[in-house]
Amino acid sequence: MTSSFSAASLEASFDVLVVGAGHAGTEAAVAAARAGATVGLVTSALETIGQMSCNPAIGGVAKGTVVREVDALGGLMGRATDLAMLQFRMLNQGKGPAVWAPRAQCDRGLYRRAVRTLLEEHAAIHTIQGTVARLLFDGERVAGLETLEGRRFGARAVVLTTGTFGRGKLHIGTDTQIAGGRAGEAASTHLGQQLDAAGLTTLRFKTGTPPRIDGRSVRYDGLVVQPSEVEEHDWSWSYFWDAPRRDGERTRHPAQLPCFITYLEADGKALIERHIGESAMYGGAIASQGPRYCPSVEDKVVKFPHAERHQLFLEPEGHDTTELYVNGLSTSLPAPVQLAVLRSVPGLEEVRVTRAGYAIEYDYYPPTQLDATLQSRAIAGLWFAGQVNGTTGYEEAAGQGVVAGLNAARWVHEREPIILGRETSYIGVLVDDLVTRGVDEPYRLFTSRSEFRLTVRQDNALARLAPIGESLSLYDARERACIDAREAAVREARALAERENITPAQADPLLAGTGTAPLPHAVRIAEVAKRQGVSLGALFTAAGVGRQLAEDVVISAELELKYASYLDKERRAAERLRAMGGLRLPADFEYAALRTLSMEARQKLTARRPETMAQAASIPGVTPSDLQNLVIELERRRRAAAELAG
Amino acid sequence: MTAPGGRPADGLPPGGLPAGSLPSGEDTIVALATPPGRGALALLRLSGPRALDVLRALTGRVSFAPRMATHTRLVHPVTRAPLDDALVTWFPAPRSFTGEDVAELSVHGGVAVSTAVLGACLAAGARPAEPGEFTRRALLGGKLDLLQAEAIADLIDARSQALHRAALEQLDGGLSRRIAALRQECLALEALLAYDIDFPEEDDGPVSPLRIEGAVDALLASLDALLATAPAVPMLRDGAIVVLAGAPNAGKSSLLNALSGEARALVTDVPGTTRDAIEVLLDTPGVPVRLVDTAGLRETTDAVERLGIEVSARWLARAHAVLACGETAAAVHEAAHVVRGMLPAARADVPVLGVLTKQDDARGAGADGTLLRTSAERGTGLAELLSAVQQELGARYGVVEPEVPRLTRERHQAAVRASREELAAFREAWAGGAGVPALIAAVHVRAAVAALDEVIGSVSLEDVLDRLFGEFCVGK
């Protein structure tokens, strides 16, 4: 790589430059700023900072927990959602608070504006409009970037969060292909060519998005109305942190709007079957892998031909428009077919399409090329976060942004990297999966990906991550005081339950509804709270104690009480993982020479170079026998070393 | 967690192997590799850095062609007393069973010779191997994985064709495949539970509790079936103990000898283990049979002696079947009656077969009512008797099919049992949807998978997702 660096021509210099201002980029910028870095945030259009490219929803199962984790580390996503959501649902509500998953629909415009406002509250962040033409290098090391407009900026670290813009190509049917990073926005090609030349591996993924329709053309009578469930719910701990945005006891949320449910019926399915060859995906125009969990409607029809019908959710795009997002109908069929399919749907007989659905193919950089902080192993000072790493989802992007931003700042300041463990957070699971396992389809988080889904919950994100944020000095004094107050409240709730008794007269009316036995005499509240179907909050109320405690505080305390034995079981597993995972594999380990390993394991271990046994264990193709032989080899070396020493 | 491999390999805890579990790496070990006292030849094996020195001391030769058998005389290294003519084979490291220098000495069978040669090896600087130490060294030498090591131990141990086959089956991955299949079933259950949580708004709607319950019950049944293979293992490994009972001169010894000729007899009178009986191991198809004759021995109780029936109460307590022998139907019934009276309550259902002995006339073999006619002299009825014994053993202890993967080792049994217990705990906690929320109780399902992984493989959470996407149309 030729040196392209000349300090004299720079317009400005930063500790960290972030390329892209989507959900990864904005979080990376804020995290780096909180960690004490000066930040330049470069995007091709400042108006699109915080743009939601696809579904206008934030959160959901596992993802909602990530939003809370990002928030606990001082990120934007939870706060912006509080300021922009027009519908809220707590998913899995019937399955107990341990698996509750918050999910919000947002007003796209409000969300963008909220992100930009929150971003600009950080004095250390400078926003820059420009499309990156190339990175600048000082020797082997990244030193800044130059935009197509000819502006040059210096930085010691660069975080790339270019989403689907890397040589993005939109497909509608088999004949229509448009270069672009999002509908209506240009793709970025120059940077990709430079990274290719630098020897980085680039692969292609595809994803899709459904058509948007004019809400005024929908016949709503007969559709199932899905009202907002919990208008008062707060996403962000800013309930404590940002008093100015509060309205009395609560964050000021925008007015709530309903969603509507309708169905793709047999005639719509038949239409899709008939035109399947004209779909970009099935007609051969796209070969790259798409996400299984977010299938196109073509996929649904082909793979589940016997399904009677498929649900469609009509979701409002915002307060300032009647446009609706047709969730469940992601498609790359030709526009006329899309229209015909839509009009086969009850309620959409006379629908007008505002934007056609499309599939998009884009570059991603296999994340096994990154270290555990998301820094490129090949190019010092270069970080990757978000969809460029082969993930999908705003929340996954945001989580990576935080990790990349924090670590870029710490690297610049020559501090120890910060790695979130699988047992501390879904962000930890996400990053660990990416850099050790890699991806073979666009990656999304599920609770199934975590070994610690009971310990790692949305209600305790602050408790899990605030100590880390504290050690990194991410918070100001007011934030610290609020965190301490929240933790003290949870402790108080537990202590109260352990200390106070509840009488049969107080408890039995509650217990009658749960099918459990009445109390023989006054019993400690904690004991009664262990019963299934009995909520700690209701017990406190019945016993007339703990009125000062917030609901979410009581829920956190309750979960720890009620599922103590399960949490213990999971924590013991975590201990074992730590113990085994703690075995470090030397960086110069010659796997190829270790003939007790399978050929596949030798190749994969040589390619991935895991740092620990835990990472080695998570690489597909590395068998238990391989792991066992690795343990034996490590033991052999340890003994040999001990013999030499003694 | 399974963890993805989130536990140490079996018996190898993180942070180091337990002190004392490893060879020092300096010792040269020696042991008899064939069972004591059996067969025409005995094999002694040496492993370790001084194996060649020991070999030189015993033979007076300096060099040996690698992996070629050499015929040579063995002498005591100190007294120079000749010990035996032997075939010795030299396997220099690393191309040997353990990965160390190994020598194998094939000497004449019988306790005296092998003991003398063993003593000579010790005198030349080797030390006696601990049980399983060769296999352990092979494991550490990277020559084996754990399952293979166990299978080899079983092969070496295998006294019978049946166990030999079972051991081969394990070496071939039969048990691994069976356990892998059960693990897949566990993962499918986990996927059902995860689907319900991860995809709350999909077309298919929530998973019905009946479906989850069905999956749990099917899995419990499969695990029980696999666990049920364990009790037959000692019988497969050591043979089913079949005790001869009858009056003195009822023809028991002749029958034993005749049956030894009919089937291949592997063991005769192993010293030190079965002093109270004459015992042969019949390598029959199906379950190997340990035929035990207590004739003429003084272990019988006074009461029994008064009844004039010879049988050892000690052996009866361990018998899998009894042959009640006599020349006449009345004598057979008398013997059977006495035996039934002596069987402990817990073994009251042990099959007792009536056998007519000395049926040397022209009527030949065959059944006489419920009694089997045999002639040791003419060799008739013996095959029929052996097959009747197999049938009775099958009826009483389950049909033993050697090719079926079975839990041959305690470690496997413990893991499968642990897995079963976790699933039962899940079932109880979840209580058909009325108890602990499914995903919380699913901690047990993950532990069940991890327990099976103890035997074969590390959990990959990706597997759960694969199950999930194959079965459900997800895509909100």
Short mmCIF file of C-alpha atoms in Angstrom, two decimals, chain A residues 55 61-62 89 91-92 95-96 98-99 103 105 226 263 292-295 300 304 307 309-313 315 327-329 422 433 437 440-441 443-454 532 559 563 566 569-570 573 576-577 579-580 583 595-596 613-614 617-618 622-625 627-629 631-632 635-636 638-639 643, chain B residues 1-10 12-24 26 139-146 190 194 196-204 206 422 425 429 434-437 439-444 446-447 453 456-462 464-466 468-476:
data_model
loop_
_atom_site.label_atom_id
_atom_site.label_comp_id
_atom_site.label_asym_id
_atom_site.label_seq_id
_atom_site.Cartn_x
_atom_site.Cartn_y
_atom_site.Cartn_z
CA ASN A 55 -38.80 -2.12 8.60
CA VAL A 61 -36.70 -10.73 20.84
CA ALA A 62 -32.97 -10.53 21.73
CA ARG A 89 -45.60 -4.02 22.01
CA LEU A 91 -43.60 -9.46 22.93
CA ASN A 92 -43.87 -12.73 24.88
CA LYS A 95 -44.58 -16.09 28.87
CA GLY A 96 -43.34 -14.27 31.92
CA ALA A 98 -37.95 -13.29 32.01
CA VAL A 99 -38.55 -13.50 28.27
CA ARG A 103 -40.49 -3.89 20.23
CA GLN A 105 -42.62 0.87 15.51
CA GLN A 226 -53.28 -4.05 16.46
CA TYR A 263 -53.33 -12.02 4.97
CA ARG A 292 -33.59 -17.41 6.29
CA TYR A 293 -35.46 -15.71 9.10
CA CYS A 294 -36.48 -12.79 6.92
CA PRO A 295 -37.54 -14.69 3.82
CA LYS A 300 -42.49 -18.60 1.85
CA PHE A 304 -44.24 -23.85 2.56
CA ALA A 307 -49.47 -23.08 4.41
CA ARG A 309 -52.08 -18.15 4.18
CA HIS A 310 -49.39 -15.77 5.40
CA GLN A 311 -49.84 -12.86 7.77
CA LEU A 312 -49.13 -9.35 6.57
CA PHE A 313 -48.68 -6.43 8.95
CA GLU A 315 -47.25 -0.61 9.69
CA ASN A 327 -44.35 -6.32 6.65
CA GLY A 328 -44.23 -9.94 5.49
CA LEU A 329 -44.18 -9.20 1.78
CA ARG A 422 -20.92 -13.92 25.88
CA ASP A 433 -20.07 -15.24 16.84
CA ARG A 437 -17.69 -18.46 13.60
CA ASP A 440 -22.92 -17.86 6.01
CA GLU A 441 -26.16 -15.90 5.84
CA TYR A 443 -26.60 -12.70 10.80
CA ARG A 444 -29.40 -11.92 13.21
CA LEU A 445 -29.54 -12.41 16.96
CA PHE A 446 -31.90 -14.90 18.56
CA THR A 447 -32.16 -15.96 22.16
CA SER A 448 -31.06 -19.38 20.88
CA ARG A 449 -27.64 -17.97 20.06
CA SER A 450 -26.91 -17.23 23.70
CA GLU A 451 -25.94 -19.80 26.30
CA PHE A 452 -27.01 -17.28 28.92
CA ARG A 453 -30.45 -16.13 27.91
CA LEU A 454 -31.79 -16.25 31.46
CA GLN A 532 -45.36 -19.54 39.73
CA LEU A 559 -36.84 -12.68 38.40
CA TYR A 563 -35.68 -18.36 39.05
CA TYR A 566 -32.15 -21.82 37.05
CA LYS A 569 -27.47 -23.55 36.79
CA GLU A 570 -26.79 -21.20 33.92
CA ALA A 573 -22.31 -23.34 32.95
CA ARG A 576 -17.24 -23.81 33.09
CA LEU A 577 -17.18 -21.88 29.84
CA ALA A 579 -12.60 -21.95 32.80
CA MET A 580 -12.31 -23.86 29.57
CA LEU A 583 -7.24 -21.77 28.14
CA ARG A 595 -1.52 -34.72 13.33
CA THR A 596 -4.02 -35.68 15.98
CA MET A 613 -10.33 -22.78 23.62
CA ALA A 614 -13.83 -21.31 23.79
CA ALA A 617 -14.84 -24.77 20.23
CA SER A 618 -17.24 -22.49 18.43
CA VAL A 622 -13.75 -28.46 14.96
CA THR A 623 -14.92 -31.62 16.71
CA PRO A 624 -14.82 -32.57 20.38
CA SER A 625 -12.01 -34.98 19.61
CA LEU A 627 -10.72 -29.98 21.19
CA GLN A 628 -9.67 -32.78 23.46
CA ASN A 629 -6.46 -33.26 21.54
CA VAL A 631 -6.28 -29.65 25.48
CA ILE A 632 -3.83 -32.54 25.63
CA GLU A 635 -1.09 -29.76 28.71
CA ARG A 636 1.91 -31.38 27.10
CA ARG A 638 2.66 -26.74 29.86
CA ARG A 639 4.48 -29.74 31.32
CA GLU A 643 10.19 -29.16 33.16
CA MET B 1 -23.86 -24.55 26.46
CA THR B 2 -23.45 -25.41 26.05
CA ALA B 3 -21.87 -23.97 25.62
CA PRO B 4 -20.03 -24.31 22.37
CA GLY B 5 -17.63 -26.78 23.76
CA GLY B 6 -18.05 -25.08 27.07
CA ARG B 7 -16.80 -27.95 29.10
CA PRO B 8 -13.58 -29.77 29.43
CA ALA B 9 -13.00 -32.92 27.48
CA ASP B 10 -13.91 -35.95 29.48
CA LEU B 12 -9.45 -33.63 31.41
CA PRO B 13 -10.38 -30.64 33.54
CA PRO B 14 -9.40 -27.16 32.45
CA GLY B 15 -6.15 -25.72 33.58
CA GLY B 16 -4.31 -28.97 33.72
CA LEU B 17 -4.68 -32.66 34.09
CA PRO B 18 -4.97 -34.02 37.60
CA ALA B 19 -1.65 -34.78 39.17
CA GLY B 20 -0.74 -38.41 39.01
CA SER B 21 -3.01 -39.21 36.10
CA LEU B 22 -0.21 -38.95 33.60
CA PRO B 23 2.86 -41.07 33.13
CA SER B 24 5.98 -39.22 33.99
CA GLU B 26 10.37 -41.28 31.75
CA LEU B 139 -4.22 -41.01 24.15
CA LEU B 140 -1.57 -38.54 25.25
CA GLY B 141 0.60 -39.52 22.34
CA GLY B 142 -2.19 -38.29 20.13
CA LYS B 143 -2.78 -41.77 18.78
CA LEU B 144 -6.38 -42.10 19.87
CA ASP B 145 -9.38 -40.08 20.78
CA LEU B 146 -11.23 -40.92 23.94
CA GLU B 190 -34.93 -27.02 22.18
CA ALA B 194 -36.87 -21.40 21.15
CA ASP B 196 -42.00 -19.98 20.68
CA ILE B 197 -39.86 -17.27 22.21
CA ASP B 198 -37.85 -16.05 19.23
CA PHE B 199 -40.76 -15.83 16.78
CA PRO B 200 -43.83 -14.69 18.66
CA GLU B 201 -45.73 -13.25 15.69
CA GLU B 202 -45.42 -15.85 12.96
CA ASP B 203 -47.92 -17.59 10.70
CA ASP B 204 -47.73 -20.89 12.52
CA PRO B 206 -47.52 -20.71 19.17
CA GLU B 422 -32.46 -33.32 33.01
CA ALA B 425 -36.66 -32.30 35.37
CA ALA B 429 -40.82 -27.95 36.01
CA ALA B 434 -48.65 -24.67 33.78
CA GLY B 435 -45.34 -24.48 35.61
CA VAL B 436 -42.08 -22.63 35.02
CA PRO B 437 -42.04 -20.80 31.64
CA LEU B 439 -37.69 -21.11 28.05
CA ILE B 440 -36.56 -21.06 31.66
CA ALA B 441 -37.18 -24.74 32.11
CA ALA B 442 -35.27 -25.17 28.84
CA VAL B 443 -32.11 -24.77 30.89
CA HIS B 444 -32.68 -28.46 31.62
CA ARG B 446 -29.64 -27.57 27.27
CA ALA B 447 -28.11 -29.48 30.14
CA ASP B 453 -22.06 -33.99 24.36
CA ILE B 456 -19.60 -37.31 21.60
CA GLY B 457 -19.68 -33.71 20.66
CA SER B 458 -19.91 -30.07 21.48
CA VAL B 459 -23.20 -28.24 21.13
CA SER B 460 -23.52 -25.88 18.27
CA LEU B 461 -26.32 -23.40 18.80
CA GLU B 462 -26.40 -23.08 15.04
CA VAL B 464 -30.93 -25.36 16.82
CA LEU B 465 -31.47 -22.63 14.27
CA ASP B 466 -31.14 -25.11 11.43
CA LEU B 468 -35.99 -24.17 13.44
CA PHE B 469 -35.82 -22.79 9.91
CA GLY B 470 -36.45 -26.19 8.43
CA GLU B 471 -39.72 -26.55 10.26
CA PHE B 472 -41.37 -23.18 10.52
CA CYS B 473 -42.24 -20.48 8.07
CA VAL B 474 -40.74 -17.50 9.83
CA GLY B 475 -40.62 -14.06 8.36
CA LYS B 476 -42.41 -11.27 10.07
#
